[in-house]
Coordinates of C-alpha atoms in Angstrom, one line a residue:
Chain A
M960 CA -18.1 37.0 7.1
L961 CA -19.8 34.0 5.1
E962 CA -21.4 34.9 1.1
V963 CA -22.9 32.3 -0.9
N964 CA -23.5 33.5 -4.5
N965 CA -26.2 31.8 -6.7
L966 CA -25.1 28.2 -6.0
N967 CA -26.1 25.4 -7.9
V968 CA -26.1 22.2 -6.8
F969 CA -27.3 18.6 -8.7
Y970 CA -28.1 15.3 -7.1
G971 CA -27.5 13.0 -10.3
A972 CA -30.0 14.5 -12.3
I973 CA -32.0 16.0 -9.6
H974 CA -31.6 20.2 -9.2
A975 CA -31.4 20.3 -5.8
L976 CA -30.0 23.9 -5.2
K977 CA -31.1 26.8 -7.8
G978 CA -28.9 29.6 -8.0
I979 CA -29.5 30.2 -3.9
S980 CA -27.4 33.4 -2.7
L981 CA -27.0 34.3 1.3
T982 CA -25.3 35.9 3.4
V983 CA -24.3 35.9 7.1
G984 CA -22.5 38.5 8.9
D985 CA -19.8 39.1 11.7
G986 CA -21.9 37.1 15.0
E987 CA -25.2 37.0 13.8
L988 CA -27.3 34.3 13.8
V989 CA -28.8 33.3 11.0
S990 CA -31.2 30.7 10.2
L991 CA -32.5 28.9 6.9
I992 CA -36.3 27.2 7.1
G993 CA -38.2 25.4 5.0
A994 CA -39.6 21.6 4.4
N995 CA -37.8 18.3 4.1
G996 CA -36.2 18.7 1.4
A997 CA -36.2 22.0 0.2
G998 CA -32.2 21.9 0.1
K999 CA -31.6 22.8 4.1
T1000 CA -28.9 20.2 4.5
T1001 CA -27.6 19.9 0.7
T1002 CA -26.8 24.1 1.2
L1003 CA -24.3 23.4 4.3
H1004 CA -22.6 20.5 3.0
A1005 CA -21.9 22.8 -0.3
I1006 CA -20.9 25.4 1.8
S1007 CA -19.0 22.6 4.0
G1008 CA -17.3 21.0 0.8
L1009 CA -19.1 17.3 1.4
L1010 CA -20.9 18.0 -1.4
P1011 CA -19.1 19.3 -5.0
I1012 CA -21.8 22.7 -6.1
A1013 CA -21.8 23.1 -10.0
S1014 CA -21.9 26.6 -10.5
G1015 CA -21.6 29.9 -8.2
S1016 CA -19.4 30.7 -5.5
I1017 CA -18.6 30.1 -1.7
L1018 CA -16.5 32.9 0.2
L1019 CA -15.5 32.7 3.7
D1020 CA -14.3 35.9 4.9
G1021 CA -13.9 36.9 0.8
K1022 CA -11.9 33.6 0.8
D1023 CA -13.6 30.8 -2.5
L1024 CA -14.3 28.2 0.1
Q1025 CA -14.2 25.9 -3.8
K1026 CA -10.6 26.6 -4.2
V1027 CA -10.0 24.7 -0.8
P1028 CA -9.9 20.9 -0.1
S1029 CA -12.9 20.0 1.8
H1030 CA -10.8 18.5 5.0
K1031 CA -9.3 22.0 5.7
I1032 CA -12.2 23.9 5.9
I1033 CA -12.2 23.7 9.5
S1034 CA -8.6 25.3 9.6
L1035 CA -10.2 28.5 8.4
G1036 CA -12.7 28.7 11.4
L1037 CA -15.4 26.9 10.3
A1038 CA -17.4 24.0 11.9
H1039 CA -20.1 22.1 11.1
V1040 CA -22.4 19.9 13.3
P1041 CA -24.4 17.7 10.8
E1042 CA -27.8 16.5 11.0
G1043 CA -28.0 13.4 13.2
R1044 CA -25.1 14.6 15.3
H1045 CA -23.0 12.5 13.5
V1046 CA -20.5 11.1 16.4
F1047 CA -18.1 8.4 16.7
A1048 CA -20.3 6.4 18.2
R1049 CA -17.4 3.1 19.2
M1050 CA -14.8 6.0 20.4
T1051 CA -15.7 7.7 24.3
V1052 CA -17.5 11.2 24.3
E1053 CA -13.8 12.1 25.6
E1054 CA -12.2 10.9 22.3
N1055 CA -14.8 12.2 20.0
L1056 CA -14.0 15.8 21.5
R1057 CA -10.6 15.6 21.2
M1058 CA -11.1 14.3 17.7
G1059 CA -12.9 18.0 17.0
A1060 CA -9.5 19.1 17.6
Y1061 CA -7.7 17.0 15.5
I1062 CA -6.3 19.8 13.5
Q1063 CA -4.9 22.0 16.7
R1064 CA -1.6 20.0 17.8
D1065 CA -0.7 22.6 21.1
Q1066 CA -2.1 20.1 23.9
K1067 CA -2.5 23.5 26.1
S1068 CA -5.5 24.8 23.9
I1069 CA -6.9 21.7 23.6
Q1070 CA -7.6 21.4 27.5
K1071 CA -8.8 25.0 27.3
N1072 CA -11.3 24.1 25.3
L1073 CA -12.1 20.7 26.5
D1074 CA -12.9 22.5 29.8
K1075 CA -15.0 25.0 27.6
V1076 CA -17.1 22.0 26.1
Y1077 CA -17.7 20.9 29.7
E1078 CA -18.8 23.9 30.9
Y1079 CA -21.4 24.3 28.1
F1080 CA -22.5 21.0 28.9
P1081 CA -22.1 19.2 31.7
R1082 CA -23.9 16.1 31.1
L1083 CA -20.5 15.0 28.8
K1084 CA -18.4 15.7 31.3
E1085 CA -20.1 13.1 34.0
R1086 CA -20.2 10.7 30.9
W1087 CA -16.8 11.3 29.3
K1088 CA -15.9 7.7 29.5
Q1089 CA -18.8 6.3 27.9
L1090 CA -18.7 5.0 24.5
A1091 CA -20.8 7.5 22.0
G1092 CA -23.2 5.2 20.6
T1093 CA -24.6 4.6 23.9
L1094 CA -25.8 8.6 24.9
S1095 CA -29.3 9.3 24.5
G1096 CA -30.2 11.6 21.3
G1097 CA -29.8 14.5 23.1
E1098 CA -26.3 13.7 24.5
Q1099 CA -25.3 12.9 21.3
Q1100 CA -26.4 16.3 19.7
M1101 CA -24.2 17.9 23.1
L1102 CA -21.4 16.0 22.1
A1103 CA -21.7 16.9 17.8
T1104 CA -22.0 20.2 19.3
G1105 CA -19.8 20.5 21.6
R1106 CA -16.9 18.5 19.2
A1107 CA -17.3 21.7 17.0
L1108 CA -16.4 23.6 19.5
M1109 CA -13.4 22.5 19.6
T1110 CA -11.4 24.3 17.6
D1111 CA -12.6 27.6 18.3
P1112 CA -14.6 28.4 15.2
T1113 CA -15.4 32.3 14.5
I1114 CA -18.7 30.4 12.5
V1115 CA -20.7 27.2 13.6
L1116 CA -23.0 25.4 10.5
M1117 CA -25.9 24.0 12.4
D1118 CA -28.0 20.9 11.2
E1119 CA -30.8 20.0 12.5
P1120 CA -29.9 20.6 16.1
S1121 CA -33.7 19.7 17.6
M1122 CA -34.6 16.3 15.4
G1123 CA -35.7 13.5 17.6
L1124 CA -35.3 15.3 20.8
S1125 CA -37.6 15.8 23.3
P1126 CA -39.5 18.9 23.8
L1127 CA -37.5 19.7 26.7
L1128 CA -34.4 18.8 25.2
V1129 CA -34.9 21.3 22.3
K1130 CA -35.0 24.2 24.8
E1131 CA -32.2 23.0 26.5
I1132 CA -30.2 22.8 22.7
F1133 CA -31.7 26.0 22.1
S1134 CA -31.2 28.1 24.9
I1135 CA -26.7 26.4 23.8
I1136 CA -27.2 28.1 20.8
E1137 CA -28.3 31.4 22.3
T1138 CA -25.2 31.3 24.4
L1139 CA -23.2 30.8 21.8
H1140 CA -24.7 33.6 19.8
R1141 CA -24.2 36.0 22.9
N1142 CA -20.4 34.8 23.1
G1143 CA -20.1 36.1 19.8
I1144 CA -19.6 32.5 17.8
T1145 CA -21.2 33.6 14.4
I1146 CA -24.2 30.6 13.6
L1147 CA -26.1 29.6 10.6
L1148 CA -28.8 27.3 11.8
V1149 CA -31.1 25.0 9.9
E1150 CA -33.9 24.4 11.5
Q1151 CA -37.3 22.5 11.0
N1152 CA -38.7 23.4 13.7
A1153 CA -39.1 27.2 12.2
K1154 CA -41.1 28.4 15.4
M1155 CA -38.2 28.2 18.1
A1156 CA -35.5 28.7 15.3
L1157 CA -36.7 32.6 14.3
A1158 CA -37.4 33.1 18.3
V1159 CA -34.1 32.7 18.3
S1160 CA -32.4 34.1 15.1
D1161 CA -31.3 37.7 14.0
R1162 CA -32.2 36.3 10.1
A1163 CA -33.6 33.7 8.5
Y1164 CA -34.1 32.7 4.6
V1165 CA -36.9 30.3 3.7
L1166 CA -36.0 27.6 1.6
E1167 CA -38.2 26.1 -1.2
T1168 CA -37.7 23.2 -3.5
G1169 CA -34.3 25.1 -3.7
T1170 CA -34.7 28.4 -4.1
I1171 CA -34.9 30.6 -1.3
S1172 CA -38.4 32.2 -1.2
M1173 CA -38.4 34.4 1.4
S1174 CA -36.1 36.3 3.9
G1175 CA -35.8 39.2 6.0
K1176 CA -35.2 40.2 10.2
A1177 CA -36.7 36.7 11.9
E1178 CA -39.3 38.8 14.2
E1179 CA -40.6 39.8 11.0
L1180 CA -40.8 36.6 8.9
A1181 CA -42.1 34.9 12.6
N1182 CA -45.1 37.4 11.6
D1183 CA -45.4 37.0 7.7
D1184 CA -48.7 35.6 7.2
R1185 CA -47.2 33.1 4.7
V1186 CA -44.7 32.0 6.8
R1187 CA -47.2 31.1 9.8
K1188 CA -49.5 29.6 7.5
A1189 CA -46.1 27.5 6.0
Y1190 CA -44.1 26.7 8.6
L1191 CA -45.7 27.8 12.2
G1192 CA -48.9 25.6 11.9
A1193 CA -50.8 28.6 12.7
Chain B
M1253 CA -0.4 -35.1 26.0
N1254 CA 2.5 -34.6 24.3
T1255 CA 0.7 -34.4 21.4
F1256 CA -2.0 -32.0 22.4
F1257 CA 0.9 -29.5 23.2
Q1258 CA 2.6 -29.4 20.6
T1259 CA -0.6 -29.6 18.0
L1260 CA -1.4 -26.3 20.4
I1261 CA 2.1 -24.5 19.5
V1262 CA 1.9 -25.3 16.0
G1263 CA -1.5 -24.0 16.3
L1264 CA -1.0 -20.5 17.5
R1265 CA 2.3 -20.2 14.8
L1266 CA 0.0 -21.0 12.2
G1267 CA -2.2 -18.7 13.6
S1268 CA -0.1 -15.7 14.3
I1269 CA 0.6 -16.0 10.5
Y1270 CA -3.1 -15.8 9.3
A1271 CA -4.0 -13.2 12.3
L1272 CA -1.1 -11.2 10.4
V1273 CA -2.7 -11.7 6.3
A1274 CA -6.3 -11.6 8.2
L1275 CA -5.4 -7.6 10.2
G1276 CA -4.7 -6.6 6.4
Y1277 CA -8.5 -7.6 5.6
T1278 CA -10.0 -6.4 8.2
M1279 CA -7.8 -2.9 8.3
V1280 CA -9.2 -2.3 4.5
Y1281 CA -12.9 -3.1 5.2
G1282 CA -13.0 -1.7 7.7
I1283 CA -11.7 1.3 6.4
I1284 CA -13.8 1.4 3.5
R1285 CA -16.0 -1.6 3.4
L1286 CA -14.5 -3.7 0.6
I1287 CA -12.6 -7.2 0.6
N1288 CA -9.5 -7.1 -0.9
F1289 CA -8.8 -9.9 -3.1
A1290 CA -5.6 -8.7 -3.9
H1291 CA -4.2 -8.8 -0.4
G1292 CA -3.3 -12.6 -0.5
D1293 CA -1.2 -12.0 -3.8
F1294 CA 0.7 -9.0 -1.4
I1295 CA 2.4 -11.7 0.1
M1296 CA 3.8 -13.3 -3.0
V1297 CA 5.0 -10.1 -3.4
G1298 CA 6.6 -10.3 0.0
G1299 CA 7.8 -13.7 -0.3
Y1300 CA 9.5 -12.4 -4.3
T1301 CA 10.9 -9.7 -2.6
M1302 CA 12.7 -11.3 0.0
I1303 CA 13.6 -14.0 -3.0
F1304 CA 15.8 -11.5 -4.5
V1305 CA 16.6 -9.4 -1.8
M1306 CA 18.3 -12.0 1.2
P1307 CA 21.4 -13.1 -1.0
L1308 CA 22.1 -9.9 -0.7
M1309 CA 21.5 -9.6 2.7
L1310 CA 23.6 -12.8 3.0
R1311 CA 26.6 -11.3 0.8
L1312 CA 26.6 -8.3 2.7
G1313 CA 27.2 -10.3 6.1
L1314 CA 24.0 -9.8 7.1
P1315 CA 21.5 -11.9 8.2
A1316 CA 18.5 -13.0 5.8
W1317 CA 15.5 -12.4 7.4
L1318 CA 17.0 -8.4 7.3
G1319 CA 15.3 -8.3 3.7
V1320 CA 11.8 -8.4 5.4
L1321 CA 12.6 -4.6 5.8
A1322 CA 12.7 -4.6 2.0
A1323 CA 9.6 -6.9 1.3
I1324 CA 7.8 -4.3 4.1
V1325 CA 8.8 -1.6 1.6
V1326 CA 7.5 -3.4 -1.6
C1327 CA 4.3 -4.6 -0.1
A1328 CA 3.3 -1.4 1.1
L1329 CA 3.8 1.2 -2.2
V1330 CA 2.0 -1.7 -4.5
G1331 CA -1.0 -1.9 -2.1
M1332 CA -0.6 1.8 -1.9
G1333 CA -0.1 1.7 -5.6
T1334 CA -3.2 -0.9 -5.8
E1335 CA -5.5 1.6 -4.1
L1336 CA -4.5 4.6 -6.1
I1337 CA -4.4 2.9 -8.8
A1338 CA -7.3 0.4 -9.4
Y1339 CA -10.0 1.4 -6.0
R1340 CA -9.7 4.9 -5.7
P1341 CA -10.7 5.7 -9.7
V1342 CA -13.6 2.7 -9.2
R1343 CA -14.8 4.1 -5.8
R1344 CA -15.4 7.4 -7.1
K1345 CA -17.6 6.0 -9.9
G1346 CA -18.8 2.6 -9.4
T1347 CA -20.4 0.9 -6.9
N1348 CA -19.5 -1.6 -4.2
M1349 CA -19.5 -4.7 -6.4
T1350 CA -17.3 -2.9 -9.1
A1351 CA -14.8 -2.4 -6.5
L1352 CA -15.3 -6.3 -5.6
I1353 CA -15.1 -7.6 -8.9
T1354 CA -12.0 -5.0 -9.0
A1355 CA -10.4 -6.8 -6.6
I1356 CA -10.7 -10.0 -7.7
A1357 CA -9.5 -8.2 -11.0
M1358 CA -5.9 -7.4 -9.1
S1359 CA -5.8 -10.5 -7.2
L1360 CA -5.5 -12.0 -10.6
F1361 CA -3.0 -9.7 -12.9
L1362 CA -0.8 -9.7 -9.5
E1363 CA -0.2 -13.8 -10.1
N1364 CA -0.3 -13.5 -13.7
L1365 CA 2.1 -10.2 -13.5
A1366 CA 4.3 -11.8 -11.6
Q1367 CA 4.4 -15.5 -14.0
A1368 CA 5.0 -12.9 -16.7
I1369 CA 8.5 -11.9 -15.3
P1370 CA 11.1 -13.7 -16.0
A1371 CA 12.8 -13.9 -13.1
I1372 CA 10.0 -14.9 -11.4
G1373 CA 7.9 -17.4 -13.7
P1374 CA 5.8 -20.1 -13.5
N1375 CA 7.9 -22.5 -11.4
P1376 CA 8.4 -22.1 -7.8
K1377 CA 11.7 -20.6 -6.0
V1378 CA 13.0 -22.1 -2.9
S1379 CA 14.7 -20.0 -0.2
S1380 CA 17.7 -19.3 1.8
Q1381 CA 17.2 -20.9 5.6
I1382 CA 15.5 -17.6 7.2
F1383 CA 16.3 -18.4 10.7
G1384 CA 18.7 -20.6 12.8
N1385 CA 17.9 -24.4 13.1
G1386 CA 17.3 -26.0 16.0
G1387 CA 15.6 -25.1 19.3
F1388 CA 15.2 -26.4 22.7
K1389 CA 13.0 -28.6 25.4
L1390 CA 10.1 -27.1 27.2
G1391 CA 9.6 -30.2 29.6
T1392 CA 8.7 -32.8 26.6
V1393 CA 7.8 -30.0 24.1
T1394 CA 9.9 -29.7 21.5
M1395 CA 9.7 -25.3 21.1
E1396 CA 11.9 -24.9 17.3
Y1397 CA 13.4 -21.2 17.4
T1398 CA 11.4 -20.3 14.1
T1399 CA 8.0 -21.0 16.3
V1400 CA 9.0 -18.7 19.0
I1401 CA 10.4 -16.2 16.9
T1402 CA 7.1 -16.0 14.6
L1403 CA 5.1 -16.1 18.1
V1404 CA 6.8 -13.1 19.5
I1405 CA 7.5 -10.7 16.2
S1406 CA 3.5 -11.3 15.7
G1407 CA 2.5 -11.1 19.6
I1408 CA 4.3 -7.4 19.1
V1409 CA 3.2 -6.7 16.1
M1410 CA -0.2 -7.0 16.8
L1411 CA 0.2 -4.8 20.4
V1412 CA 2.4 -2.1 18.5
L1413 CA -0.5 -1.9 16.1
Y1414 CA -3.6 -1.5 18.7
A1415 CA -1.6 0.9 20.5
F1416 CA -0.9 3.0 17.7
T1417 CA -4.9 2.7 16.7
Q1418 CA -5.8 3.2 20.0
R1419 CA -3.5 5.8 21.0
T1420 CA -1.5 8.1 18.1
R1421 CA -3.2 10.7 16.2
L1422 CA -3.4 9.3 12.9
G1423 CA -4.6 5.6 14.4
R1424 CA -7.4 7.8 15.8
A1425 CA -8.3 9.6 12.1
M1426 CA -7.9 5.7 10.9
R1427 CA -10.7 4.8 13.5
C1428 CA -12.7 8.2 12.6
V1429 CA -12.7 7.3 8.8
S1430 CA -13.5 3.7 9.2
E1431 CA -16.4 4.9 11.1
D1432 CA -17.7 7.7 9.3
K1433 CA -16.1 9.6 6.8
A1434 CA -18.3 13.3 6.2
A1435 CA -17.8 13.3 10.3
A1436 CA -14.0 12.9 9.5
T1437 CA -13.7 15.5 7.0
L1438 CA -15.4 17.8 8.9
M1439 CA -12.9 17.2 11.9
G1440 CA -10.3 18.2 9.0
I1441 CA -9.0 15.0 8.5
N1442 CA -7.9 13.8 5.1
V1443 CA -9.8 10.6 4.4
N1444 CA -8.0 9.9 0.9
S1445 CA -4.6 9.7 2.4
T1446 CA -5.5 8.6 5.8
I1447 CA -6.7 5.3 3.5
L1448 CA -3.9 5.0 1.6
L1449 CA -2.1 5.0 4.9
T1450 CA -4.3 1.8 5.2
F1451 CA -3.4 0.1 2.8
G1452 CA 0.5 0.7 3.4
I1453 CA 0.5 -0.4 7.1
G1454 CA -2.1 -3.6 6.3
S1455 CA 0.6 -4.6 3.1
G1456 CA 3.3 -4.1 5.1
L1457 CA 1.7 -6.4 7.5
A1458 CA 1.5 -9.1 4.6
A1459 CA 5.2 -9.2 4.2
I1460 CA 6.1 -9.8 8.0
A1461 CA 3.6 -12.5 7.2
A1462 CA 5.1 -13.6 4.6
L1463 CA 8.7 -13.8 6.3
M1464 CA 7.2 -15.9 9.1
Y1465 CA 5.1 -18.4 6.3
M1466 CA 8.7 -18.9 4.7
A1467 CA 10.6 -19.4 7.7
Q1468 CA 8.0 -22.8 7.7
Y1469 CA 8.1 -23.3 4.4
P1470 CA 10.6 -21.9 2.5
K1471 CA 8.7 -21.6 -1.1
V1472 CA 7.7 -19.1 -3.2
Y1473 CA 4.9 -19.2 -6.1
T1474 CA 3.0 -17.0 -7.9
T1475 CA 0.0 -17.9 -6.5
M1476 CA 1.2 -19.3 -2.9
G1477 CA -0.7 -15.9 -1.3
A1478 CA -4.3 -17.7 -2.8
L1479 CA -5.3 -20.2 -0.7
L1480 CA -3.0 -18.2 2.1
G1481 CA -5.1 -15.2 2.0
L1482 CA -8.5 -16.7 1.3
K1483 CA -7.6 -18.7 5.2
A1484 CA -6.8 -15.2 6.4
F1485 CA -10.4 -13.8 4.6
V1486 CA -12.2 -16.5 7.2
S1487 CA -9.9 -15.6 9.8
A1488 CA -11.2 -11.9 9.5
V1489 CA -15.0 -12.8 9.4
L1490 CA -14.8 -15.2 11.7
G1491 CA -13.6 -12.6 14.5
G1492 CA -15.3 -10.0 13.1
I1493 CA -14.5 -8.2 9.9
G1494 CA -13.3 -4.4 10.9
I1495 CA -12.7 -5.2 14.2
I1496 CA -8.8 -5.4 14.8
P1497 CA -8.6 -7.8 18.1
G1498 CA -11.0 -9.6 16.0
A1499 CA -9.1 -10.4 13.3
M1500 CA -6.0 -11.4 15.5
L1501 CA -8.2 -13.6 17.6
G1502 CA -9.7 -15.4 14.6
G1503 CA -6.2 -15.9 13.2
I1504 CA -5.8 -18.1 16.5
V1505 CA -8.6 -19.8 16.1
I1506 CA -8.6 -20.9 12.5
G1507 CA -4.8 -22.1 13.3
L1508 CA -5.5 -24.2 16.1
V1509 CA -8.6 -25.6 14.4
E1510 CA -6.5 -26.5 11.4
S1511 CA -3.6 -28.1 13.7
F1512 CA -5.6 -29.8 15.3
T1513 CA -7.4 -31.4 12.5
T1514 CA -4.6 -32.1 11.0
S1515 CA -3.4 -34.3 14.1
Y1516 CA -6.3 -35.8 15.9
I1517 CA -8.7 -36.3 12.7
S1518 CA -6.8 -35.7 8.9
S1519 CA -4.5 -34.0 7.4
S1520 CA -6.8 -33.9 4.7
M1521 CA -9.6 -32.5 6.5
A1522 CA -8.1 -29.6 7.8
D1523 CA -9.1 -26.7 5.1
T1524 CA -12.2 -28.6 4.7
F1525 CA -13.1 -27.3 8.3
V1526 CA -11.3 -24.4 8.3
F1527 CA -14.6 -23.9 5.6
L1528 CA -17.0 -25.2 7.6
I1529 CA -16.1 -22.8 10.6
L1530 CA -16.7 -20.4 8.4
I1531 CA -20.0 -21.3 6.7
V1532 CA -21.3 -22.4 10.3
V1533 CA -20.4 -18.8 11.9
L1534 CA -21.7 -16.8 9.0
I1535 CA -25.4 -18.6 9.6
I1536 CA -25.1 -18.7 13.7
K1537 CA -22.7 -15.1 14.4
P1538 CA -22.8 -13.2 10.9
A1539 CA -20.7 -10.3 12.2
G1540 CA -18.3 -12.7 13.8
I1541 CA -17.0 -13.4 17.1
L1542 CA -15.9 -9.5 18.3
G1543 CA -18.9 -8.3 15.9
K1544 CA -21.5 -6.2 17.9
N1545 CA -23.9 -3.6 16.5
V1546 CA -22.6 -1.8 19.0
G1547 CA -23.3 2.5 19.1
E1548 CA -25.6 1.6 15.5
K1549 CA -26.3 5.0 15.0
V1550 CA -29.7 6.2 16.0

């Protein structure tokens, strides 16, 4: 489904991604783990077209995303839940969700997706009229996730969904991720919380200063000594 | 009492012109955080367009004010052209400061370009009469028709603009882009064309302001937008720059301050008070009357 080949990205003079390659298959939940500054977010930004790439290719169902303007990528079924939520603070919860369906014109399907998101996140339904900027961190994360689901995406990129949340909320968010996965949505998950990420994923890649140092089945990585030492605190 | 109401009406009229111009500043600032110093000069562009088009209108037996439609189109094109040619390339390469200096340069460029065009030249031009003369008495207060028209049209324009940003798909896209360009892109919004649209609308409003201004002061000259633009900018800052209702409120307040100072203190103090208010606001409430730190990202 998603295929990243030999991707190179620069931030000015900094070589942020040094020829990384990864794949995410249909219906898979793949996570990208690694320390702060390893290039996880950069990878997702490059996929979504928010950052220009120096070389390499990104294919979605065989289609070269470099040839698609960044705002058209969502129309190909790829949704992105950015790091730090990036909800529209001065809009209400429901306005935010409707913005998620900006590319859709069919009111019926928008309403259907809205109901579906409210079913995933009953808390958002309770707060539908509230300004998004006044929500708690966990609620904003739910909103950002719900917003990404408004277009019925086939693949969702999730960037640090657990960041800054209490352990209880982290559990809640991860159980949502598992539900989405069970419902057949392909997910590429970026997480610093390697333990939780490996527990729910099918496969994983370990990113270290712009290169992929390890990859494999999530279970195997979770038992790998180097991973345990570096990322699982064991 | 009579003077009071008369002053109030003059202030509202002046204020609604400032508000229309302030909207252009605030919309552009809201979306790309740029103080578009050339915006005042778009009023001049609209003014000259009407100077040239109004005689044609009259010859065709149409009312002179219909020339504003041509002015809206020309201003919108000049505004969008400014964004495309001057601001967009600078935004990609430079810093906010580079863009600000480019905006000042654009302002001077437009003023000097206008002077260099033989049909315009350095001497002011007088416009034909735009709205009918006369008025009516409301109690002891005289209401000129021009004043009523100015208030009504500005009110309608502001309501339509507000409804546009709140209720339409494109209006919502504009709000999203002004809040968060990356997230807007992820929603499928074309950020650059949304910015272009904002310039078009904001500049079009300057043409309407030019019409209202000329209905009262029927003289057009190349630097007419400079002071008017500056006061409108003060209005936008006073109301809270980037906030659409703030620009409306700020414009009305500045108009009232100006007319009351003129009536009760001295006309030569009017501008002094306007800019004094800017300084006081910047000290006491830098975010403006309606400016709040709502929903800063956590």
